[in-house]
Amino acid sequence: MAAVDVIVDNLVTLWRIPAVRQNFHWIFLLVSGVGSMLKELELVPQTYFSSSRNALNVYFVKVSWGWTLLLLTPFLLLSNSSFSRSASFLGRRLLSLAVATTIWYVCTETFFYIEDATGSCFETTTDGVDVINKEFTSKASCRRAGFQWHGYDISGHSFILAYSALFIMEETAPMAFLKTASLSAMSRMVLNLLYVALNLIVIVWVWMFACTSVYFHDPSHKLLGTICGVLGWYLTYRVWYLKPLSPGLPPQRHPKGLKQHT
């Protein structure tokens, strides 16, 4: 497992660079803007990733929040228990998962509602002309009937991929202080593997965010989705979590320095 240890050390070093953590969110806004421009100018050739049926989209992005929670929940419990086994402390860290899941749910449901409220169902006639079919008043019923729904489709992909990556960045920060923590060999190995897996999933989220930006949606749909993702992260980790009545930030110091949680 020496190779994994080296990878973990390099990743920790990367994320401890202030410029990386402080400017990571700008990457999504920049990629969304530039990618949208490239799409409108039709400068990016069609590739495997220009199809929504690509494997990363079908098996990862479509269930991206599930992957994020699947990997992050055990990492959060294992890493934070190295700082304190206090039920209240671990409960607050788990509460951050509940808050993030609530943000994901509220935003995605709002996006669905907006698309339904602003859209219409279109069917194609034998002459190849698209006409409105008023029989169907929701996207779900329209598509079940084999027709097309056109509404204001805020990009859920842009939202969830940006938000998930920023969420993982914040909640994996304690890894920088666990190198000398008292952990069993098995716990250390599991923690390292989870950390590497979470960084790999961040790479996938960033890549698929870029693919969404250059291949799908209208510019305003992507920009608004991205802004919602960045705001969801900013209002929690840069505003609310600094307040006393909140889940609080992940541990920012070495376990020995956290006496208030012991």
PDB file of N, CA, C and O in Angstrom, residues 156-205:
ATOM      1  N   GLY A 156     -29.436  20.616 -14.232  1.00  0.00           N
ATOM      2  CA  GLY A 156     -29.210  19.882 -12.992  1.00  0.00           C
ATOM      3  C   GLY A 156     -27.815  19.303 -12.934  1.00  0.00           C
ATOM      4  O   GLY A 156     -27.219  19.184 -11.861  1.00  0.00           O
ATOM      5  N   HIS A 157     -27.261  18.939 -14.115  1.00  0.00           N
ATOM      6  CA  HIS A 157     -25.893  18.420 -14.154  1.00  0.00           C
ATOM      7  C   HIS A 157     -24.898  19.485 -13.712  1.00  0.00           C
ATOM      8  O   HIS A 157     -23.996  19.215 -12.903  1.00  0.00           O
ATOM      9  N   SER A 158     -25.040  20.693 -14.235  1.00  0.00           N
ATOM     10  CA  SER A 158     -24.120  21.770 -13.853  1.00  0.00           C
ATOM     11  C   SER A 158     -24.206  22.037 -12.356  1.00  0.00           C
ATOM     12  O   SER A 158     -23.189  22.261 -11.687  1.00  0.00           O
ATOM     13  N   PHE A 159     -25.418  21.997 -11.828  1.00  0.00           N
ATOM     14  CA  PHE A 159     -25.613  22.223 -10.394  1.00  0.00           C
ATOM     15  C   PHE A 159     -24.965  21.128  -9.554  1.00  0.00           C
ATOM     16  O   PHE A 159     -24.112  21.406  -8.705  1.00  0.00           O
ATOM     17  N   ILE A 160     -25.366  19.880  -9.785  1.00  0.00           N
ATOM     18  CA  ILE A 160     -24.951  18.812  -8.883  1.00  0.00           C
ATOM     19  C   ILE A 160     -23.464  18.490  -9.000  1.00  0.00           C
ATOM     20  O   ILE A 160     -22.817  18.144  -8.009  1.00  0.00           O
ATOM     21  N   LEU A 161     -22.892  18.604 -10.197  1.00  0.00           N
ATOM     22  CA  LEU A 161     -21.472  18.293 -10.356  1.00  0.00           C
ATOM     23  C   LEU A 161     -20.600  19.345  -9.674  1.00  0.00           C
ATOM     24  O   LEU A 161     -19.614  19.016  -9.000  1.00  0.00           O
ATOM     25  N   ALA A 162     -20.972  20.616  -9.813  1.00  0.00           N
ATOM     26  CA  ALA A 162     -20.230  21.677  -9.131  1.00  0.00           C
ATOM     27  C   ALA A 162     -20.406  21.567  -7.623  1.00  0.00           C
ATOM     28  O   ALA A 162     -19.430  21.622  -6.853  1.00  0.00           O
ATOM     29  N   TYR A 163     -21.640  21.387  -7.172  1.00  0.00           N
ATOM     30  CA  TYR A 163     -21.914  21.334  -5.734  1.00  0.00           C
ATOM     31  C   TYR A 163     -21.252  20.121  -5.084  1.00  0.00           C
ATOM     32  O   TYR A 163     -20.652  20.225  -4.009  1.00  0.00           O
ATOM     33  N   SER A 164     -21.333  18.960  -5.730  1.00  0.00           N
ATOM     34  CA  SER A 164     -20.733  17.745  -5.173  1.00  0.00           C
ATOM     35  C   SER A 164     -19.220  17.873  -5.031  1.00  0.00           C
ATOM     36  O   SER A 164     -18.644  17.478  -4.014  1.00  0.00           O
ATOM     37  N   ALA A 165     -18.577  18.422  -6.057  1.00  0.00           N
ATOM     38  CA  ALA A 165     -17.120  18.570  -6.014  1.00  0.00           C
ATOM     39  C   ALA A 165     -16.695  19.526  -4.892  1.00  0.00           C
ATOM     40  O   ALA A 165     -15.738  19.250  -4.158  1.00  0.00           O
ATOM     41  N   LEU A 166     -17.403  20.629  -4.738  1.00  0.00           N
ATOM     42  CA  LEU A 166     -17.082  21.595  -3.679  1.00  0.00           C
ATOM     43  C   LEU A 166     -17.373  21.006  -2.304  1.00  0.00           C
ATOM     44  O   LEU A 166     -16.617  21.224  -1.347  1.00  0.00           O
ATOM     45  N   PHE A 167     -18.435  20.253  -2.195  1.00  0.00           N
ATOM     46  CA  PHE A 167     -18.804  19.585  -0.938  1.00  0.00           C
ATOM     47  C   PHE A 167     -17.728  18.586  -0.523  1.00  0.00           C
ATOM     48  O   PHE A 167     -17.289  18.550   0.641  1.00  0.00           O
ATOM     49  N   ILE A 168     -17.273  17.779  -1.469  1.00  0.00           N
ATOM     50  CA  ILE A 168     -16.211  16.804  -1.185  1.00  0.00           C
ATOM     51  C   ILE A 168     -14.923  17.509  -0.780  1.00  0.00           C
ATOM     52  O   ILE A 168     -14.226  17.089   0.150  1.00  0.00           O
ATOM     53  N   MET A 169     -14.588  18.598  -1.469  1.00  0.00           N
ATOM     54  CA  MET A 169     -13.381  19.364  -1.128  1.00  0.00           C
ATOM     55  C   MET A 169     -13.406  19.783   0.337  1.00  0.00           C
ATOM     56  O   MET A 169     -12.394  19.648   1.050  1.00  0.00           O
ATOM     57  N   GLU A 170     -14.539  20.265   0.801  1.00  0.00           N
ATOM     58  CA  GLU A 170     -14.637  20.746   2.179  1.00  0.00           C
ATOM     59  C   GLU A 170     -14.566  19.600   3.184  1.00  0.00           C
ATOM     60  O   GLU A 170     -13.852  19.685   4.185  1.00  0.00           O
ATOM     61  N   GLU A 171     -15.300  18.537   2.926  1.00  0.00           N
ATOM     62  CA  GLU A 171     -15.416  17.478   3.920  1.00  0.00           C
ATOM     63  C   GLU A 171     -14.208  16.537   3.956  1.00  0.00           C
ATOM     64  O   GLU A 171     -14.067  15.757   4.899  1.00  0.00           O
ATOM     65  N   THR A 172     -13.346  16.593   2.952  1.00  0.00           N
ATOM     66  CA  THR A 172     -12.121  15.781   2.990  1.00  0.00           C
ATOM     67  C   THR A 172     -10.935  16.567   3.532  1.00  0.00           C
ATOM     68  O   THR A 172      -9.838  16.026   3.654  1.00  0.00           O
ATOM     69  N   ALA A 173     -11.138  17.837   3.888  1.00  0.00           N
ATOM     70  CA  ALA A 173     -10.050  18.676   4.401  1.00  0.00           C
ATOM     71  C   ALA A 173      -9.352  18.095   5.632  1.00  0.00           C
ATOM     72  O   ALA A 173      -8.131  18.256   5.786  1.00  0.00           O
ATOM     73  N   PRO A 174     -10.061  17.404   6.553  1.00  0.00           N
ATOM     74  CA  PRO A 174      -9.378  16.864   7.736  1.00  0.00           C
ATOM     75  C   PRO A 174      -8.249  15.894   7.423  1.00  0.00           C
ATOM     76  O   PRO A 174      -7.396  15.640   8.276  1.00  0.00           O
ATOM     77  N   MET A 175      -8.221  15.342   6.210  1.00  0.00           N
ATOM     78  CA  MET A 175      -7.173  14.380   5.862  1.00  0.00           C
ATOM     79  C   MET A 175      -5.785  14.997   6.015  1.00  0.00           C
ATOM     80  O   MET A 175      -4.810  14.284   6.298  1.00  0.00           O
ATOM     81  N   ALA A 176      -5.691  16.303   5.879  1.00  0.00           N
ATOM     82  CA  ALA A 176      -4.393  16.975   5.990  1.00  0.00           C
ATOM     83  C   ALA A 176      -3.810  16.879   7.398  1.00  0.00           C
ATOM     84  O   ALA A 176      -2.611  17.082   7.590  1.00  0.00           O
ATOM     85  N   PHE A 177      -4.655  16.552   8.376  1.00  0.00           N
ATOM     86  CA  PHE A 177      -4.202  16.533   9.767  1.00  0.00           C
ATOM     87  C   PHE A 177      -4.179  15.131  10.367  1.00  0.00           C
ATOM     88  O   PHE A 177      -3.981  14.970  11.565  1.00  0.00           O
ATOM     89  N   LEU A 178      -4.370  14.109   9.523  1.00  0.00           N
ATOM     90  CA  LEU A 178      -4.487  12.748  10.038  1.00  0.00           C
ATOM     91  C   LEU A 178      -3.262  11.879   9.784  1.00  0.00           C
ATOM     92  O   LEU A 178      -3.276  10.698  10.103  1.00  0.00           O
ATOM     93  N   LYS A 179      -2.206  12.450   9.233  1.00  0.00           N
ATOM     94  CA  LYS A 179      -1.016  11.650   8.913  1.00  0.00           C
ATOM     95  C   LYS A 179      -0.420  11.008  10.158  1.00  0.00           C
ATOM     96  O   LYS A 179       0.041   9.877  10.137  1.00  0.00           O
ATOM     97  N   THR A 180      -0.429  11.742  11.274  1.00  0.00           N
ATOM     98  CA  THR A 180       0.159  11.224  12.516  1.00  0.00           C
ATOM     99  C   THR A 180      -0.905  10.788  13.513  1.00  0.00           C
ATOM    100  O   THR A 180      -0.605  10.546  14.686  1.00  0.00           O
ATOM    101  N   ALA A 181      -2.155  10.694  13.081  1.00  0.00           N
ATOM    102  CA  ALA A 181      -3.229  10.287  13.994  1.00  0.00           C
ATOM    103  C   ALA A 181      -3.078   8.819  14.376  1.00  0.00           C
ATOM    104  O   ALA A 181      -2.506   8.004  13.645  1.00  0.00           O
ATOM    105  N   SER A 182      -3.580   8.482  15.542  1.00  0.00           N
ATOM    106  CA  SER A 182      -3.492   7.113  16.040  1.00  0.00           C
ATOM    107  C   SER A 182      -4.598   6.268  15.412  1.00  0.00           C
ATOM    108  O   SER A 182      -5.743   6.257  15.870  1.00  0.00           O
ATOM    109  N   LEU A 183      -4.251   5.562  14.336  1.00  0.00           N
ATOM    110  CA  LEU A 183      -5.207   4.727  13.620  1.00  0.00           C
ATOM    111  C   LEU A 183      -4.640   3.330  13.442  1.00  0.00           C
ATOM    112  O   LEU A 183      -3.426   3.155  13.286  1.00  0.00           O
ATOM    113  N   SER A 184      -5.510   2.334  13.460  1.00  0.00           N
ATOM    114  CA  SER A 184      -5.060   0.975  13.181  1.00  0.00           C
ATOM    115  C   SER A 184      -4.671   0.874  11.712  1.00  0.00           C
ATOM    116  O   SER A 184      -5.064   1.707  10.892  1.00  0.00           O
ATOM    117  N   ALA A 185      -3.916  -0.166  11.383  1.00  0.00           N
ATOM    118  CA  ALA A 185      -3.475  -0.343   9.995  1.00  0.00           C
ATOM    119  C   ALA A 185      -4.669  -0.481   9.055  1.00  0.00           C
ATOM    120  O   ALA A 185      -4.677   0.076   7.955  1.00  0.00           O
ATOM    121  N   MET A 186      -5.686  -1.210   9.493  1.00  0.00           N
ATOM    122  CA  MET A 186      -6.871  -1.391   8.655  1.00  0.00           C
ATOM    123  C   MET A 186      -7.624  -0.083   8.455  1.00  0.00           C
ATOM    124  O   MET A 186      -8.024   0.250   7.336  1.00  0.00           O
ATOM    125  N   SER A 187      -7.805   0.672   9.551  1.00  0.00           N
ATOM    126  CA  SER A 187      -8.501   1.956   9.445  1.00  0.00           C
ATOM    127  C   SER A 187      -7.748   2.912   8.539  1.00  0.00           C
ATOM    128  O   SER A 187      -8.346   3.627   7.731  1.00  0.00           O
ATOM    129  N   ARG A 188      -6.422   2.915   8.672  1.00  0.00           N
ATOM    130  CA  ARG A 188      -5.597   3.781   7.833  1.00  0.00           C
ATOM    131  C   ARG A 188      -5.754   3.414   6.363  1.00  0.00           C
ATOM    132  O   ARG A 188      -5.888   4.294   5.493  1.00  0.00           O
ATOM    133  N   MET A 189      -5.736   2.125   6.066  1.00  0.00           N
ATOM    134  CA  MET A 189      -5.857   1.676   4.676  1.00  0.00           C
ATOM    135  C   MET A 189      -7.229   2.056   4.098  1.00  0.00           C
ATOM    136  O   MET A 189      -7.312   2.581   2.983  1.00  0.00           O
ATOM    137  N   VAL A 190      -8.305   1.811   4.849  1.00  0.00           N
ATOM    138  CA  VAL A 190      -9.643   2.145   4.383  1.00  0.00           C
ATOM    139  C   VAL A 190      -9.777   3.650   4.165  1.00  0.00           C
ATOM    140  O   VAL A 190     -10.332   4.099   3.158  1.00  0.00           O
ATOM    141  N   LEU A 191      -9.266   4.424   5.114  1.00  0.00           N
ATOM    142  CA  LEU A 191      -9.339   5.880   5.004  1.00  0.00           C
ATOM    143  C   LEU A 191      -8.601   6.374   3.768  1.00  0.00           C
ATOM    144  O   LEU A 191      -9.105   7.229   3.029  1.00  0.00           O
ATOM    145  N   ASN A 192      -7.408   5.831   3.533  1.00  0.00           N
ATOM    146  CA  ASN A 192      -6.630   6.234   2.360  1.00  0.00           C
ATOM    147  C   ASN A 192      -7.345   5.877   1.055  1.00  0.00           C
ATOM    148  O   ASN A 192      -7.381   6.680   0.110  1.00  0.00           O
ATOM    149  N   LEU A 193      -7.913   4.674   1.003  1.00  0.00           N
ATOM    150  CA  LEU A 193      -8.611   4.248  -0.218  1.00  0.00           C
ATOM    151  C   LEU A 193      -9.847   5.108  -0.467  1.00  0.00           C
ATOM    152  O   LEU A 193     -10.137   5.475  -1.617  1.00  0.00           O
ATOM    153  N   LEU A 194     -10.571   5.426   0.591  1.00  0.00           N
ATOM    154  CA  LEU A 194     -11.739   6.300   0.436  1.00  0.00           C
ATOM    155  C   LEU A 194     -11.321   7.689  -0.040  1.00  0.00           C
ATOM    156  O   LEU A 194     -11.990   8.293  -0.891  1.00  0.00           O
ATOM    157  N   TYR A 195     -10.226   8.173   0.495  1.00  0.00           N
ATOM    158  CA  TYR A 195      -9.741   9.505   0.119  1.00  0.00           C
ATOM    159  C   TYR A 195      -9.345   9.539  -1.355  1.00  0.00           C
ATOM    160  O   TYR A 195      -9.688  10.488  -2.079  1.00  0.00           O
ATOM    161  N   VAL A 196      -8.638   8.510  -1.801  1.00  0.00           N
ATOM    162  CA  VAL A 196      -8.256   8.435  -3.218  1.00  0.00           C
ATOM    163  C   VAL A 196      -9.505   8.324  -4.094  1.00  0.00           C
ATOM    164  O   VAL A 196      -9.618   8.998  -5.127  1.00  0.00           O
ATOM    165  N   ALA A 197     -10.461   7.491  -3.676  1.00  0.00           N
ATOM    166  CA  ALA A 197     -11.692   7.326  -4.448  1.00  0.00           C
ATOM    167  C   ALA A 197     -12.470   8.630  -4.543  1.00  0.00           C
ATOM    168  O   ALA A 197     -13.017   8.971  -5.607  1.00  0.00           O
ATOM    169  N   LEU A 198     -12.519   9.397  -3.457  1.00  0.00           N
ATOM    170  CA  LEU A 198     -13.227  10.678  -3.464  1.00  0.00           C
ATOM    171  C   LEU A 198     -12.543  11.681  -4.387  1.00  0.00           C
ATOM    172  O   LEU A 198     -13.219  12.456  -5.076  1.00  0.00           O
ATOM    173  N   ASN A 199     -11.230  11.650  -4.435  1.00  0.00           N
ATOM    174  CA  ASN A 199     -10.525  12.543  -5.351  1.00  0.00           C
ATOM    175  C   ASN A 199     -10.734  12.121  -6.804  1.00  0.00           C
ATOM    176  O   ASN A 199     -10.853  12.973  -7.690  1.00  0.00           O
ATOM    177  N   LEU A 200     -10.806  10.813  -7.035  1.00  0.00           N
ATOM    178  CA  LEU A 200     -11.091  10.332  -8.394  1.00  0.00           C
ATOM    179  C   LEU A 200     -12.493  10.757  -8.827  1.00  0.00           C
ATOM    180  O   LEU A 200     -12.694  11.157  -9.979  1.00  0.00           O
ATOM    181  N   ILE A 201     -13.438  10.685  -7.890  1.00  0.00           N
ATOM    182  CA  ILE A 201     -14.809  11.071  -8.246  1.00  0.00           C
ATOM    183  C   ILE A 201     -14.888  12.574  -8.500  1.00  0.00           C
ATOM    184  O   ILE A 201     -15.666  13.027  -9.334  1.00  0.00           O
ATOM    185  N   VAL A 202     -14.086  13.361  -7.804  1.00  0.00           N
ATOM    186  CA  VAL A 202     -14.039  14.799  -8.078  1.00  0.00           C
ATOM    187  C   VAL A 202     -13.528  15.047  -9.499  1.00  0.00           C
ATOM    188  O   VAL A 202     -14.060  15.900 -10.227  1.00  0.00           O
ATOM    189  N   ILE A 203     -12.518  14.286  -9.900  1.00  0.00           N
ATOM    190  CA  ILE A 203     -11.995  14.415 -11.265  1.00  0.00           C
ATOM    191  C   ILE A 203     -13.089  14.081 -12.280  1.00  0.00           C
ATOM    192  O   ILE A 203     -13.266  14.781 -13.287  1.00  0.00           O
ATOM    193  N   VAL A 204     -13.848  13.015 -12.014  1.00  0.00           N
ATOM    194  CA  VAL A 204     -14.951  12.642 -12.901  1.00  0.00           C
ATOM    195  C   VAL A 204     -15.994  13.752 -12.950  1.00  0.00           C
ATOM    196  O   VAL A 204     -16.477  14.122 -14.025  1.00  0.00           O
ATOM    197  N   TRP A 205     -16.345  14.323 -11.783  1.00  0.00           N
ATOM    198  CA  TRP A 205     -17.346  15.392 -11.750  1.00  0.00           C
ATOM    199  C   TRP A 205     -16.873  16.615 -12.537  1.00  0.00           C
ATOM    200  O   TRP A 205     -17.659  17.205 -13.277  1.00  0.00           O
TER     201      TRP A 205
END
